[in-house]
């Protein structure tokens, strides 16, 4: 679910919603992706609810305390509930996994009611795990460790940082065989997974990069800084194997509604290389006060993995630098070998495409292709695998088109 999801035909809201006075309902074996509210929500006077074997992936709004699972347990005749054998991976923000709303909790939570789950926090394992509410406005937050200590629950559950995750899904009625990229993975139990795997109908599997094995694309740094009224992202790879490029994704928190991850640009990769490469991307500042970024590294075979998340909080009102017209700047340096930077301005939000062509008109690189907000941008082109010669780069944004010449000298 969720407008930012890559899956078509979805809407905002809850993944599964149990309305007032639902008793002994079962949610078993579901995969819920990018629901912008709670993945599973049990409303007033719920009782005897059973939630098991579900994968709740990046669900919950980035605003407020929306969790992956919310229970309003007000049914005194059937107060029990079960939350077992679930995999929970929240959005890349500090949000609780579970919210329980009931004045009698946590005393009414029996041992084993919440247990044998896998919790993965993109940042660390010490952030808020559970929110126990005695009323809508009275919250008590627990870390995973403090909740276990206070209640004696979750004795068989696992909390891990869970970075570098990849979710494989099968949304068909037939079994599906997935051929894995050369990256080495581990499952939620830490067991190595490689080669291929079979997904049963309507199932999913969450894997994590095994960082003890050298990666096809080894990302060694990912940083951000404010430069000339914009946020400049820089990242560096040590080696690359079959690297198509990087989608740059963002969440801007602050005034106005938050959203889930949004692609804001694309930077072409260097294919296969045993040498280090540096990349850069410039994003504009707007009225938000907290920015989160991540990279989606895409192989040439279509497999992809996510980087860690980096964040920056602005202490004052950010400077909004909105250009009044479209423009394409001359690349620098020029001539260059093997990397050069191109700058451009977008006056109004809309689709933007920046590509490089050879003298015959053949497209040799696609540097930017997507929806962009108004602002000033820069993007780097690494032409390591391109022959020396004269090339042209063209910006198309709305009705605006501009082409400039550059020279690659090796």
Short mmCIF file of N, CA, C and O in Angstrom, two decimals, residues 44 65 67 71 87 100 104 132 150 181 206 216 241 244 264 272 275 294 301 340 355 364-365:
data_model
loop_
_atom_site.label_atom_id
_atom_site.label_comp_id
_atom_site.label_asym_id
_atom_site.label_seq_id
_atom_site.Cartn_x
_atom_site.Cartn_y
_atom_site.Cartn_z
N UNK A 44 -11.49 -0.17 18.25
CA UNK A 44 -12.07 -0.19 19.59
C UNK A 44 -12.62 -1.57 19.97
O UNK A 44 -13.24 -2.27 19.17
N UNK A 65 3.21 8.97 15.74
CA UNK A 65 3.67 7.72 16.32
C UNK A 65 3.02 6.52 15.65
O UNK A 65 2.78 5.49 16.29
N UNK A 67 2.54 3.19 14.19
CA UNK A 67 3.40 2.01 14.25
C UNK A 67 3.10 1.04 13.11
O UNK A 67 2.22 1.28 12.28
N UNK A 71 -3.00 -1.79 18.41
CA UNK A 71 -4.11 -2.49 19.04
C UNK A 71 -4.80 -1.59 20.05
O UNK A 71 -4.17 -1.09 20.97
N UNK A 87 7.57 -10.65 10.91
CA UNK A 87 8.76 -9.89 10.53
C UNK A 87 8.33 -8.44 10.36
O UNK A 87 7.42 -8.15 9.58
N UNK A 100 0.16 -0.25 21.87
CA UNK A 100 -0.93 -0.89 22.60
C UNK A 100 -1.67 0.18 23.39
O UNK A 100 -1.06 0.89 24.18
N UNK A 104 -5.38 -0.95 31.11
CA UNK A 104 -4.98 -2.10 31.92
C UNK A 104 -3.65 -2.70 31.47
O UNK A 104 -3.11 -3.58 32.14
N UNK A 132 3.29 2.05 24.97
CA UNK A 132 2.14 1.64 25.77
C UNK A 132 1.39 2.89 26.17
O UNK A 132 1.93 3.79 26.80
N UNK A 150 10.83 -5.33 31.65
CA UNK A 150 9.66 -4.93 32.42
C UNK A 150 8.59 -6.01 32.45
O UNK A 150 7.91 -6.21 33.46
N UNK A 181 21.29 -11.95 -7.40
CA UNK A 181 22.47 -11.29 -7.96
C UNK A 181 23.71 -11.86 -7.29
O UNK A 181 23.62 -12.62 -6.33
N UNK A 206 12.37 -11.77 3.17
CA UNK A 206 13.25 -10.64 3.46
C UNK A 206 14.66 -11.17 3.66
O UNK A 206 14.90 -12.04 4.51
N UNK A 216 29.50 -6.87 -4.97
CA UNK A 216 29.72 -6.47 -6.36
C UNK A 216 29.92 -4.96 -6.49
O UNK A 216 30.73 -4.49 -7.26
N UNK A 241 30.78 -4.13 -9.86
CA UNK A 241 30.56 -5.22 -10.80
C UNK A 241 29.15 -5.07 -11.35
O UNK A 241 28.18 -5.19 -10.61
N UNK A 244 24.68 -0.60 -12.85
CA UNK A 244 23.92 0.25 -13.77
C UNK A 244 23.86 1.69 -13.26
O UNK A 244 24.02 2.65 -14.01
N UNK A 264 14.26 11.07 -6.37
CA UNK A 264 14.46 12.44 -6.81
C UNK A 264 15.49 12.56 -7.93
O UNK A 264 15.65 13.63 -8.51
N UNK A 272 31.64 -2.16 -14.55
CA UNK A 272 32.54 -3.04 -13.82
C UNK A 272 33.90 -2.38 -13.72
O UNK A 272 34.49 -1.97 -14.72
N UNK A 275 38.61 -0.05 -9.55
CA UNK A 275 39.14 1.17 -8.97
C UNK A 275 38.03 1.96 -8.30
O UNK A 275 36.84 1.75 -8.56
N UNK A 294 18.75 8.08 0.92
CA UNK A 294 19.35 6.77 0.74
C UNK A 294 19.59 6.55 -0.76
O UNK A 294 18.99 7.22 -1.61
N UNK A 301 21.44 -6.34 -14.21
CA UNK A 301 20.45 -7.40 -14.34
C UNK A 301 19.14 -7.06 -13.63
O UNK A 301 18.24 -7.89 -13.56
N UNK A 340 33.03 14.38 -15.05
CA UNK A 340 32.69 15.79 -15.18
C UNK A 340 31.35 16.05 -14.52
O UNK A 340 30.56 15.11 -14.33
N UNK A 355 20.53 13.46 -20.71
CA UNK A 355 21.19 12.33 -21.36
C UNK A 355 22.42 12.82 -22.12
O UNK A 355 22.54 14.00 -22.46
N UNK A 364 24.45 7.47 -25.01
CA UNK A 364 25.48 6.64 -24.36
C UNK A 364 25.33 6.65 -22.84
O UNK A 364 25.93 5.81 -22.17
N UNK A 365 24.56 7.57 -22.30
CA UNK A 365 24.36 7.62 -20.85
C UNK A 365 23.08 8.37 -20.54
O UNK A 365 22.77 9.39 -21.18
#
